[in-house]
Amino acid sequence: MPNLHLPEYGLPVKIVKQQYPHLRVGCSVHSFEKAKDAEEAGADYVIYGHCFETNSKRGITPNGIVPISQMKKELRIPVYGIGGITLDKVPLMKQAKADGVAIMSGIFYTDAPIAVTKKYREAISK
């Protein structure tokens, strides 16, 4: 199934789902309230962040992972975490019941992206 991921303050999920019902549509969110709004608008999943300190959001306080637990209790759609997720943070994401993680810097800025990706996969699968 084709997938489209939208920013929190971008094109509305509801409009995309109405125009393109065959698409799997996800949305970035930064709070429980926005995650709930995305689900109500028809999002198939949300990516919540940023969870931990990260160079891509330098100087911006992370949102933490506590909201993920609330989202998992109250939402029916998958919730993924993003932002500062290093290999040692994967167990914390699993404890919060995240459906998965999105990794950028941890893979993009390494000399061995394939090996690191395999390590993330192993950590997630444990």
The first five atom37 places (N, CA, C, CB, O) and aatype in JSON, in Angstrom:
{
  "aatype": [12, 14, 2, 10, 8, 10, 14, 6, 18, 7, 10, 14, 19, 11, 9, 19, 11, 5, 5, 18, 14, 8, 10, 1, 19, 7, 4, 15, 19, 8, 15, 13, 6, 11, 0, 11, 3, 0, 6, 6, 0, 7, 0, 3, 18, 19, 9, 18, 7, 8, 4, 13, 6, 16, 2, 15, 11, 1, 7, 9, 16, 14, 2, 7, 9, 19, 14, 9, 15, 5, 12, 11, 11, 6, 10, 1, 9, 14, 19, 18, 7, 9, 7, 7, 9, 16, 10, 3, 11, 19, 14, 10, 12, 11, 5, 0, 11, 0, 3, 7, 19, 0, 9, 12, 15, 7, 9, 13, 18, 16, 3, 0, 14, 9, 0, 19, 16, 11, 11, 18, 1, 6, 0, 9, 15, 11],
  "atom_mask": [
    [1, 1, 1, 1, 1],
    [1, 1, 1, 1, 1],
    [1, 1, 1, 1, 1],
    [1, 1, 1, 1, 1],
    [1, 1, 1, 1, 1],
    [1, 1, 1, 1, 1],
    [1, 1, 1, 1, 1],
    [1, 1, 1, 1, 1],
    [1, 1, 1, 1, 1],
    [1, 1, 1, 0, 1],
    [1, 1, 1, 1, 1],
    [1, 1, 1, 1, 1],
    [1, 1, 1, 1, 1],
    [1, 1, 1, 1, 1],
    [1, 1, 1, 1, 1],
    [1, 1, 1, 1, 1],
    [1, 1, 1, 1, 1],
    [1, 1, 1, 1, 1],
    [1, 1, 1, 1, 1],
    [1, 1, 1, 1, 1],
    [1, 1, 1, 1, 1],
    [1, 1, 1, 1, 1],
    [1, 1, 1, 1, 1],
    [1, 1, 1, 1, 1],
    [1, 1, 1, 1, 1],
    [1, 1, 1, 0, 1],
    [1, 1, 1, 1, 1],
    [1, 1, 1, 1, 1],
    [1, 1, 1, 1, 1],
    [1, 1, 1, 1, 1],
    [1, 1, 1, 1, 1],
    [1, 1, 1, 1, 1],
    [1, 1, 1, 1, 1],
    [1, 1, 1, 1, 1],
    [1, 1, 1, 1, 1],
    [1, 1, 1, 1, 1],
    [1, 1, 1, 1, 1],
    [1, 1, 1, 1, 1],
    [1, 1, 1, 1, 1],
    [1, 1, 1, 1, 1],
    [1, 1, 1, 1, 1],
    [1, 1, 1, 0, 1],
    [1, 1, 1, 1, 1],
    [1, 1, 1, 1, 1],
    [1, 1, 1, 1, 1],
    [1, 1, 1, 1, 1],
    [1, 1, 1, 1, 1],
    [1, 1, 1, 1, 1],
    [1, 1, 1, 0, 1],
    [1, 1, 1, 1, 1],
    [1, 1, 1, 1, 1],
    [1, 1, 1, 1, 1],
    [1, 1, 1, 1, 1],
    [1, 1, 1, 1, 1],
    [1, 1, 1, 1, 1],
    [1, 1, 1, 1, 1],
    [1, 1, 1, 1, 1],
    [1, 1, 1, 1, 1],
    [1, 1, 1, 0, 1],
    [1, 1, 1, 1, 1],
    [1, 1, 1, 1, 1],
    [1, 1, 1, 1, 1],
    [1, 1, 1, 1, 1],
    [1, 1, 1, 0, 1],
    [1, 1, 1, 1, 1],
    [1, 1, 1, 1, 1],
    [1, 1, 1, 1, 1],
    [1, 1, 1, 1, 1],
    [1, 1, 1, 1, 1],
    [1, 1, 1, 1, 1],
    [1, 1, 1, 1, 1],
    [1, 1, 1, 1, 1],
    [1, 1, 1, 1, 1],
    [1, 1, 1, 1, 1],
    [1, 1, 1, 1, 1],
    [1, 1, 1, 1, 1],
    [1, 1, 1, 1, 1],
    [1, 1, 1, 1, 1],
    [1, 1, 1, 1, 1],
    [1, 1, 1, 1, 1],
    [1, 1, 1, 0, 1],
    [1, 1, 1, 1, 1],
    [1, 1, 1, 0, 1],
    [1, 1, 1, 0, 1],
    [1, 1, 1, 1, 1],
    [1, 1, 1, 1, 1],
    [1, 1, 1, 1, 1],
    [1, 1, 1, 1, 1],
    [1, 1, 1, 1, 1],
    [1, 1, 1, 1, 1],
    [1, 1, 1, 1, 1],
    [1, 1, 1, 1, 1],
    [1, 1, 1, 1, 1],
    [1, 1, 1, 1, 1],
    [1, 1, 1, 1, 1],
    [1, 1, 1, 1, 1],
    [1, 1, 1, 1, 1],
    [1, 1, 1, 1, 1],
    [1, 1, 1, 1, 1],
    [1, 1, 1, 0, 1],
    [1, 1, 1, 1, 1],
    [1, 1, 1, 1, 1],
    [1, 1, 1, 1, 1],
    [1, 1, 1, 1, 1],
    [1, 1, 1, 1, 1],
    [1, 1, 1, 0, 1],
    [1, 1, 1, 1, 1],
    [1, 1, 1, 1, 1],
    [1, 1, 1, 1, 1],
    [1, 1, 1, 1, 1],
    [1, 1, 1, 1, 1],
    [1, 1, 1, 1, 1],
    [1, 1, 1, 1, 1],
    [1, 1, 1, 1, 1],
    [1, 1, 1, 1, 1],
    [1, 1, 1, 1, 1],
    [1, 1, 1, 1, 1],
    [1, 1, 1, 1, 1],
    [1, 1, 1, 1, 1],
    [1, 1, 1, 1, 1],
    [1, 1, 1, 1, 1],
    [1, 1, 1, 1, 1],
    [1, 1, 1, 1, 1],
    [1, 1, 1, 1, 1],
    [1, 1, 1, 1, 1],
    [1, 1, 1, 1, 1]
  ],
  "atom_positions": [
    [[0.85, -1.18, 0.0], [0.0, 0.0, 0.0], [0.9, 1.24, 0.0], [-0.97, 0.0, 1.23], [1.83, 1.33, 0.79]],
    [[0.62, 2.2, -0.87], [1.4, 3.44, -0.88], [1.22, 4.19, 0.45], [0.96, 4.35, -2.07], [0.17, 4.14, 1.08]],
    [[2.27, 4.87, 0.86], [2.29, 5.55, 2.15], [2.64, 7.03, 1.96], [3.3, 4.88, 3.11], [3.46, 7.37, 1.11]],
    [[2.01, 7.88, 2.73], [2.31, 9.31, 2.73], [2.42, 9.76, 4.18], [1.23, 10.13, 1.95], [1.52, 9.5, 4.98]],
    [[3.52, 10.43, 4.5], [3.68, 10.94, 5.86], [3.6, 12.46, 5.83], [5.04, 10.47, 6.47], [4.28, 13.11, 5.04]],
    [[2.77, 13.01, 6.71], [2.52, 14.45, 6.73], [3.09, 15.1, 7.99], [1.02, 14.72, 6.64], [3.16, 14.46, 9.04]],
    [[3.49, 16.36, 7.89], [3.92, 17.08, 9.09], [2.7, 17.47, 9.92], [4.74, 18.35, 8.7], [1.58, 17.51, 9.42]],
    [[2.93, 17.76, 11.19], [1.84, 18.12, 12.09], [1.04, 19.32, 11.59], [2.38, 18.41, 13.48], [-0.19, 19.33, 11.67]],
    [[1.72, 20.31, 11.07], [1.04, 21.53, 10.62], [1.1, 21.67, 9.11], [1.66, 22.77, 11.28], [1.38, 22.74, 8.58]],
    [[0.84, 20.59, 8.42], [0.85, 20.6, 6.97], [-0.54, 20.36, 6.42], [0.0, 0.0, 0.0], [-1.54, 20.69, 7.05]],
    [[-0.59, 19.78, 5.25], [-1.83, 19.41, 4.61], [-2.63, 18.53, 5.57], [-1.58, 18.68, 3.27], [-2.07, 17.57, 6.11]],
    [[-3.91, 18.81, 5.81], [-4.7, 18.04, 6.77], [-4.89, 16.57, 6.35], [-6.06, 18.7, 6.96], [-5.16, 16.27, 5.19]],
    [[-4.73, 15.69, 7.32], [-4.91, 14.25, 7.1], [-6.28, 13.97, 6.49], [-4.74, 13.47, 8.42], [-6.39, 13.2, 5.54]],
    [[-7.3, 14.59, 7.04], [-8.67, 14.33, 6.6], [-8.84, 14.6, 5.1], [-9.66, 15.2, 7.4], [-9.49, 13.82, 4.4]],
    [[-8.28, 15.68, 4.61], [-8.39, 16.02, 3.19], [-7.66, 15.0, 2.34], [-7.84, 17.44, 2.93], [-8.17, 14.56, 1.3]],
    [[-6.46, 14.61, 2.76], [-5.69, 13.63, 2.01], [-6.45, 12.3, 1.96], [-4.3, 13.42, 2.64], [-6.54, 11.68, 0.9]],
    [[-6.99, 11.86, 3.1], [-7.72, 10.58, 3.14], [-8.98, 10.63, 2.28], [-8.08, 10.22, 4.59], [-9.34, 9.63, 1.67]],
    [[-9.64, 11.78, 2.23], [-10.83, 11.91, 1.39], [-10.47, 11.84, -0.09], [-11.56, 13.22, 1.68], [-11.16, 11.18, -0.87]],
    [[-9.4, 12.5, -0.47], [-8.99, 12.54, -1.87], [-8.29, 11.26, -2.33], [-8.08, 13.72, -2.09], [-8.39, 10.87, -3.49]],
    [[-7.56, 10.62, -1.41], [-6.75, 9.45, -1.75], [-6.96, 8.34, -0.72], [-5.25, 9.84, -1.84], [-6.05, 8.03, 0.05]],
    [[-8.14, 7.75, -0.7], [-8.45, 6.75, 0.33], [-7.56, 5.5, 0.27], [-9.89, 6.33, 0.21], [-7.48, 4.75, 1.24]],
    [[-6.88, 5.28, -0.85], [-6.02, 4.11, -0.98], [-4.66, 4.3, -0.31], [-5.82, 3.78, -2.45], [-3.91, 3.34, -0.15]],
    [[-4.35, 5.55, 0.1], [-3.06, 5.82, 0.73], [-3.09, 5.48, 2.22], [-2.67, 7.28, 0.54], [-4.1, 5.69, 2.9]],
    [[-1.99, 4.97, 2.71], [-1.75, 4.85, 4.15], [-1.15, 6.18, 4.55], [-0.8, 3.6, 4.53], [-0.08, 6.55, 4.05]],
    [[-1.81, 6.92, 5.44], [-1.39, 8.27, 5.79], [-0.98, 8.34, 7.26], [-2.51, 9.29, 5.49], [-1.74, 7.97, 8.15]],
    [[0.24, 8.81, 7.47], [0.74, 9.03, 8.82], [0.97, 10.51, 9.05], [0.0, 0.0, 0.0], [0.97, 11.31, 8.12]],
    [[1.16, 10.86, 10.33], [1.32, 12.26, 10.67], [2.32, 12.4, 11.83], [-0.04, 12.89, 11.04], [2.27, 11.64, 12.8]],
    [[3.22, 13.36, 11.71], [4.1, 13.7, 12.82], [3.31, 14.47, 13.86], [5.33, 14.53, 12.34], [2.49, 15.32, 13.52]],
    [[3.54, 14.15, 15.13], [2.86, 14.85, 16.23], [3.85, 15.12, 17.35], [1.65, 14.02, 16.75], [4.89, 14.47, 17.46]],
    [[3.5, 16.1, 18.18], [4.38, 16.47, 19.29], [3.65, 16.48, 20.62], [4.99, 17.83, 19.03], [4.19, 16.97, 21.62]],
    [[2.42, 15.95, 20.66], [1.66, 15.89, 21.9], [0.56, 14.83, 21.78], [1.05, 17.28, 22.24], [0.21, 14.4, 20.68]],
    [[0.02, 14.43, 22.93], [-1.09, 13.48, 22.93], [-2.29, 14.08, 22.19], [-1.48, 13.1, 24.37], [-2.96, 13.39, 21.42]],
    [[-2.56, 15.36, 22.44], [-3.73, 16.0, 21.83], [-3.65, 15.97, 20.3], [-3.84, 17.45, 22.31], [-4.64, 15.69, 19.63]],
    [[-2.47, 16.27, 19.77], [-2.31, 16.25, 18.32], [-2.39, 14.83, 17.76], [-0.97, 16.9, 17.92], [-2.87, 14.62, 16.65]],
    [[-1.93, 13.86, 18.53], [-2.05, 12.46, 18.11], [-3.52, 12.06, 18.05], [-1.28, 11.52, 19.08], [-3.95, 11.41, 17.1]],
    [[-4.29, 12.45, 19.04], [-5.73, 12.16, 19.07], [-6.42, 12.84, 17.88], [-6.37, 12.64, 20.4], [-7.26, 12.23, 17.22]],
    [[-6.07, 14.08, 17.62], [-6.63, 14.8, 16.47], [-6.31, 14.07, 15.17], [-6.1, 16.25, 16.43], [-7.17, 13.94, 14.3]],
    [[-5.07, 13.61, 15.03], [-4.65, 12.92, 13.8], [-5.45, 11.63, 13.62], [-3.14, 12.6, 13.84], [-5.89, 11.32, 12.52]],
    [[-5.63, 10.89, 14.71], [-6.41, 9.65, 14.62], [-7.85, 9.96, 14.21], [-6.39, 8.89, 15.96], [-8.4, 9.3, 13.33]],
    [[-8.45, 10.96, 14.83], [-9.83, 11.33, 14.51], [-9.97, 11.79, 13.06], [-10.32, 12.44, 15.45], [-11.02, 11.62, 12.45]],
    [[-8.9, 12.37, 12.5], [-8.92, 12.84, 11.12], [-8.7, 11.71, 10.13], [-7.86, 13.91, 10.92], [-8.83, 11.9, 8.92]],
    [[-8.36, 10.51, 10.64], [-8.19, 9.36, 9.77], [-6.77, 8.87, 9.57], [0.0, 0.0, 0.0], [-6.53, 8.0, 8.74]],
    [[-5.81, 9.42, 10.34], [-4.43, 8.95, 10.21], [-4.34, 7.46, 10.52], [-3.49, 9.75, 11.15], [-5.03, 6.95, 11.4]],
    [[-3.48, 6.79, 9.78], [-3.27, 5.36, 9.99], [-2.21, 5.08, 11.04], [-2.89, 4.7, 8.69], [-2.13, 3.98, 11.57]],
    [[-1.37, 6.09, 11.34], [-0.35, 5.99, 12.37], [0.15, 7.39, 12.68], [0.83, 5.05, 11.93], [-0.09, 8.32, 11.91]],
    [[0.85, 7.55, 13.8], [1.52, 8.81, 14.13], [2.97, 8.51, 14.47], [0.8, 9.54, 15.31], [3.32, 7.44, 14.96]],
    [[3.81, 9.5, 14.2], [5.2, 9.47, 14.66], [5.34, 10.63, 15.64], [6.23, 9.6, 13.45], [5.19, 11.79, 15.29]],
    [[5.62, 10.27, 16.9], [5.7, 11.24, 17.99], [7.15, 11.59, 18.31], [5.0, 10.69, 19.25], [8.02, 10.71, 18.35]],
    [[7.39, 12.85, 18.53], [8.74, 13.24, 18.93], [8.8, 14.72, 19.27], [0.0, 0.0, 0.0], [7.77, 15.4, 19.34]],
    [[9.95, 15.18, 19.47], [11.16, 14.41, 19.57], [11.29, 13.91, 21.0], [12.38, 15.24, 19.16], [11.07, 14.64, 21.96]],
    [[11.66, 12.65, 21.11], [11.63, 11.96, 22.4], [12.81, 12.32, 23.3], [11.62, 10.48, 22.17], [12.64, 12.51, 24.51]],
    [[14.0, 12.42, 22.73], [15.23, 12.67, 23.49], [16.0, 13.8, 22.82], [16.11, 11.39, 23.59], [15.68, 14.21, 21.7]],
    [[17.03, 14.29, 23.51], [17.87, 15.32, 22.91], [18.45, 14.8, 21.61], [19.0, 15.76, 23.88], [18.85, 13.64, 21.51]],
    [[18.5, 15.67, 20.62], [19.02, 15.3, 19.32], [19.67, 16.5, 18.66], [17.9, 14.72, 18.42], [19.23, 17.64, 18.84]],
    [[20.71, 16.25, 17.89], [21.41, 17.35, 17.21], [20.52, 18.07, 16.22], [22.64, 16.82, 16.5], [20.71, 19.26, 15.98]],
    [[19.54, 17.38, 15.66], [18.66, 18.03, 14.67], [17.68, 19.0, 15.33], [17.9, 16.98, 13.88], [17.06, 19.82, 14.65]],
    [[17.53, 18.9, 16.65], [16.64, 19.82, 17.39], [17.43, 20.47, 18.54], [15.38, 19.07, 17.95], [16.91, 20.66, 19.63]],
    [[18.67, 20.79, 18.26], [19.57, 21.35, 19.28], [18.94, 22.58, 19.94], [20.93, 21.73, 18.65], [18.46, 23.49, 19.27]],
    [[18.95, 22.57, 21.28], [18.42, 23.7, 22.04], [16.93, 23.64, 22.3], [0.0, 0.0, 0.0], [16.39, 24.49, 23.02]],
    [[16.24, 22.65, 21.73], [14.8, 22.5, 21.95], [14.59, 21.35, 22.92], [14.03, 22.24, 20.6], [15.07, 20.24, 22.69]],
    [[13.89, 21.61, 24.0], [13.66, 20.6, 25.02], [12.88, 19.43, 24.44], [12.9, 21.2, 26.22], [11.85, 19.63, 23.79]],
    [[13.36, 18.19, 24.66], [12.64, 17.01, 24.15], [11.27, 16.87, 24.82], [13.46, 15.73, 24.38], [11.06, 17.35, 25.93]],
    [[10.36, 16.22, 24.13], [9.01, 15.99, 24.66], [8.94, 14.8, 25.6], [8.04, 15.79, 23.52], [7.94, 14.61, 26.29]],
    [[10.0, 13.99, 25.62], [10.01, 12.82, 26.49], [9.19, 11.68, 25.9], [0.0, 0.0, 0.0], [8.65, 11.79, 24.8]],
    [[9.09, 10.59, 26.66], [8.36, 9.43, 26.16], [7.1, 9.1, 26.93], [9.25, 8.24, 26.16], [6.35, 8.2, 26.55]],
    [[6.84, 9.81, 28.01], [5.63, 9.55, 28.81], [4.36, 9.64, 27.96], [5.54, 10.54, 29.98], [3.47, 8.8, 28.12]],
    [[4.23, 10.64, 27.07], [3.0, 10.7, 26.27], [2.75, 9.46, 25.4], [3.05, 11.91, 25.38], [1.61, 9.17, 25.06]],
    [[3.81, 8.74, 25.04], [3.61, 7.53, 24.24], [2.76, 6.52, 24.99], [4.96, 6.9, 23.87], [1.87, 5.9, 24.4]],
    [[3.01, 6.36, 26.28], [2.21, 5.42, 27.08], [0.74, 5.81, 27.08], [2.74, 5.36, 28.53], [-0.13, 4.95, 26.95]],
    [[0.46, 7.1, 27.21], [-0.93, 7.57, 27.17], [-1.54, 7.32, 25.79], [-1.0, 9.08, 27.52], [-2.68, 6.88, 25.69]],
    [[-0.77, 7.6, 24.75], [-1.27, 7.37, 23.39], [-1.61, 5.9, 23.18], [-0.22, 7.83, 22.34], [-2.64, 5.57, 22.61]],
    [[-0.74, 5.01, 23.66], [-0.96, 3.58, 23.47], [-2.18, 3.1, 24.24], [0.27, 2.79, 23.92], [-2.81, 2.13, 23.82]],
    [[-2.53, 3.74, 25.33], [-3.72, 3.37, 26.1], [-5.0, 3.85, 25.42], [-3.64, 3.93, 27.52], [-6.04, 3.2, 25.52]],
    [[-4.93, 5.0, 24.75], [-6.15, 5.64, 24.27], [-6.35, 5.65, 22.75], [-6.17, 7.02, 24.75], [-7.46, 5.86, 22.28]],
    [[-5.28, 5.43, 21.99], [-5.42, 5.44, 20.53], [-5.47, 4.02, 19.99], [-4.26, 6.22, 19.89], [-4.95, 3.09, 20.61]],
    [[-6.09, 3.86, 18.84], [-6.16, 2.54, 18.19], [-5.1, 2.38, 17.1], [-7.55, 2.32, 17.6], [-4.86, 1.27, 16.62]],
    [[-4.46, 3.48, 16.71], [-3.48, 3.44, 15.62], [-2.07, 3.28, 16.19], [-3.57, 4.73, 14.76], [-1.83, 3.6, 17.36]],
    [[-1.14, 2.79, 15.38], [0.24, 2.65, 15.84], [0.89, 4.01, 16.16], [1.07, 1.92, 14.79], [0.61, 5.02, 15.53]],
    [[1.76, 3.96, 17.16], [2.51, 5.15, 17.59], [4.0, 4.81, 17.53], [2.09, 5.6, 19.04], [4.46, 3.88, 18.19]],
    [[4.73, 5.57, 16.74], [6.16, 5.38, 16.6], [6.87, 6.57, 17.23], [6.57, 5.22, 15.1], [6.33, 7.68, 17.25]],
    [[8.06, 6.36, 17.74], [8.84, 7.44, 18.34], [9.98, 7.86, 17.43], [0.0, 0.0, 0.0], [10.48, 7.07, 16.63]],
    [[10.38, 9.12, 17.55], [11.5, 9.67, 16.77], [12.21, 10.71, 17.62], [11.01, 10.29, 15.42], [11.62, 11.32, 18.51]],
    [[13.48, 10.9, 17.33], [14.22, 11.99, 17.96], [15.17, 11.54, 19.03], [0.0, 0.0, 0.0], [14.76, 11.27, 20.16]],
    [[16.45, 11.46, 18.69], [17.48, 11.12, 19.67], [17.46, 9.68, 20.13], [0.0, 0.0, 0.0], [17.96, 9.35, 21.2]],
    [[16.89, 8.82, 19.32], [16.77, 7.41, 19.71], [18.06, 6.68, 19.31], [15.52, 6.74, 19.04], [18.26, 6.31, 18.15]],
    [[18.9, 6.48, 20.31], [20.13, 5.74, 20.14], [19.87, 4.29, 20.51], [21.28, 6.34, 21.0], [18.81, 3.96, 21.05]],
    [[20.82, 3.43, 20.24], [20.64, 2.0, 20.56], [20.31, 1.78, 22.02], [21.89, 1.22, 20.19], [19.5, 0.92, 22.35]],
    [[20.93, 2.56, 22.9], [20.67, 2.37, 24.33], [19.3, 2.9, 24.76], [21.75, 3.05, 25.15], [18.85, 2.63, 25.88]],
    [[18.63, 3.65, 23.89], [17.29, 4.18, 24.21], [16.17, 3.26, 23.71], [17.11, 5.58, 23.59], [15.01, 3.42, 24.1]],
    [[16.5, 2.3, 22.86], [15.48, 1.39, 22.32], [14.72, 0.67, 23.43], [16.13, 0.36, 21.39], [13.49, 0.58, 23.34]],
    [[15.38, 0.15, 24.48], [14.6, -0.49, 25.56], [13.59, 0.45, 26.22], [15.55, -1.04, 26.61], [12.51, 0.02, 26.62]],
    [[13.94, 1.73, 26.35], [13.0, 2.7, 26.92], [11.78, 2.86, 26.03], [13.69, 4.05, 27.13], [10.65, 2.99, 26.52]],
    [[12.0, 2.87, 24.72], [10.89, 2.99, 23.79], [9.98, 1.76, 23.87], [11.41, 3.16, 22.35], [8.76, 1.87, 23.78]],
    [[10.59, 0.6, 24.06], [9.8, -0.62, 24.2], [9.01, -0.59, 25.5], [10.72, -1.86, 24.15], [7.85, -1.03, 25.53]],
    [[9.61, -0.08, 26.58], [8.9, 0.02, 27.85], [7.7, 0.97, 27.74], [9.84, 0.51, 28.96], [6.67, 0.76, 28.38]],
    [[7.84, 2.0, 26.92], [6.74, 2.95, 26.71], [5.66, 2.38, 25.8], [7.27, 4.26, 26.13], [4.62, 3.0, 25.6]],
    [[5.92, 1.2, 25.23], [4.99, 0.49, 24.35], [4.87, 1.09, 22.95], [3.63, 0.46, 24.98], [3.87, 0.89, 22.27]],
    [[5.91, 1.84, 22.52], [5.91, 2.37, 21.15], [5.84, 1.2, 20.18], [7.18, 3.25, 20.88], [6.41, 0.14, 20.43]],
    [[5.15, 1.4, 19.08], [5.03, 0.35, 18.06], [6.31, 0.2, 17.26], [3.88, 0.65, 17.13], [6.51, -0.79, 16.56]],
    [[7.17, 1.18, 17.36], [8.44, 1.15, 16.65], [9.13, 2.48, 16.79], [0.0, 0.0, 0.0], [8.65, 3.37, 17.49]],
    [[10.26, 2.61, 16.12], [11.02, 3.85, 16.18], [11.43, 4.28, 14.78], [12.26, 3.69, 17.08], [11.56, 3.45, 13.87]],
    [[11.63, 5.56, 14.62], [12.16, 6.11, 13.37], [13.54, 6.65, 13.7], [11.21, 7.23, 12.76], [13.71, 7.46, 14.61]],
    [[14.52, 6.21, 12.95], [15.9, 6.6, 13.2], [16.41, 7.39, 12.0], [16.79, 5.35, 13.47], [16.22, 6.98, 10.85]],
    [[17.05, 8.49, 12.26], [17.65, 9.28, 11.19], [19.15, 9.43, 11.44], [16.98, 10.67, 11.07], [19.96, 8.74, 10.81]],
    [[19.53, 10.31, 12.35], [20.94, 10.61, 12.6], [21.75, 9.37, 12.96], [21.06, 11.63, 13.7], [22.89, 9.23, 12.52]],
    [[21.17, 8.48, 13.75], [21.88, 7.28, 14.18], [22.32, 6.4, 13.03], [0.0, 0.0, 0.0], [23.25, 5.6, 13.16]],
    [[21.65, 6.54, 11.9], [22.01, 5.75, 10.71], [22.7, 6.62, 9.67], [20.75, 5.1, 10.1], [23.69, 6.2, 9.07]],
    [[22.2, 7.82, 9.45], [22.74, 8.68, 8.4], [24.16, 9.16, 8.67], [21.85, 9.87, 8.21], [24.94, 9.36, 7.74]],
    [[24.51, 9.33, 9.95], [25.81, 9.9, 10.28], [26.79, 8.88, 10.83], [25.64, 11.01, 11.26], [27.57, 9.19, 11.74]],
    [[26.76, 7.69, 10.3], [27.71, 6.66, 10.69], [28.47, 6.2, 9.46], [27.0, 5.47, 11.39], [27.99, 6.32, 8.33]],
    [[29.66, 5.68, 9.7], [30.45, 5.15, 8.58], [29.97, 3.77, 8.14], [31.92, 5.09, 8.96], [30.37, 3.27, 7.09]],
    [[29.11, 3.15, 8.96], [28.64, 1.79, 8.67], [27.12, 1.72, 8.8], [29.32, 0.76, 9.62], [26.62, 1.04, 9.7]],
    [[26.37, 2.4, 7.93], [24.91, 2.46, 8.08], [24.22, 1.1, 8.04], [24.34, 3.33, 7.02], [23.25, 0.89, 8.76]],
    [[24.69, 0.19, 7.22], [24.05, -1.12, 7.14], [24.24, -1.89, 8.45], [24.61, -1.94, 5.96], [23.29, -2.48, 8.96]],
    [[25.45, -1.87, 8.98], [25.73, -2.57, 10.24], [24.93, -1.95, 11.39], [27.24, -2.51, 10.56], [24.39, -2.68, 12.23]],
    [[24.86, -0.63, 11.43], [24.11, 0.04, 12.5], [22.62, -0.24, 12.37], [24.37, 1.57, 12.47], [21.94, -0.46, 13.37]],
    [[22.12, -0.25, 11.15], [20.7, -0.57, 10.94], [20.39, -1.97, 11.45], [20.34, -0.46, 9.44], [19.35, -2.19, 12.06]],
    [[21.27, -2.91, 11.21], [21.09, -4.28, 11.72], [21.08, -4.3, 13.24], [22.2, -5.19, 11.19], [20.3, -5.03, 13.85]],
    [[21.94, -3.48, 13.86], [21.96, -3.41, 15.33], [20.65, -2.85, 15.88], [23.14, -2.54, 15.8], [20.14, -3.32, 16.9]],
    [[20.11, -1.84, 15.21], [18.8, -1.3, 15.63], [17.72, -2.37, 15.49], [18.43, -0.04, 14.79], [16.89, -2.54, 16.39]],
    [[17.73, -3.06, 14.39], [16.73, -4.11, 14.16], [16.81, -5.18, 15.26], [16.94, -4.75, 12.76], [15.79, -5.62, 15.77]],
    [[18.02, -5.59, 15.61], [18.22, -6.58, 16.67], [17.71, -6.05, 18.0], [19.71, -6.95, 16.78], [17.04, -6.76, 18.74]],
    [[18.04, -4.79, 18.3], [17.6, -4.19, 19.58], [16.08, -4.11, 19.65], [18.21, -2.78, 19.74], [15.5, -4.34, 20.71]],
    [[15.45, -3.79, 18.55], [13.99, -3.68, 18.51], [13.33, -5.05, 18.64], [13.54, -3.0, 17.21], [12.27, -5.18, 19.24]],
    [[13.97, -6.06, 18.08], [13.41, -7.41, 18.08], [13.56, -8.16, 19.4], [14.05, -8.21, 17.0], [12.87, -9.15, 19.62]],
    [[14.43, -7.7, 20.27], [14.67, -8.39, 21.56], [13.46, -8.34, 22.44], [15.86, -7.76, 22.29], [13.48, -8.87, 23.56]]
  ]
}
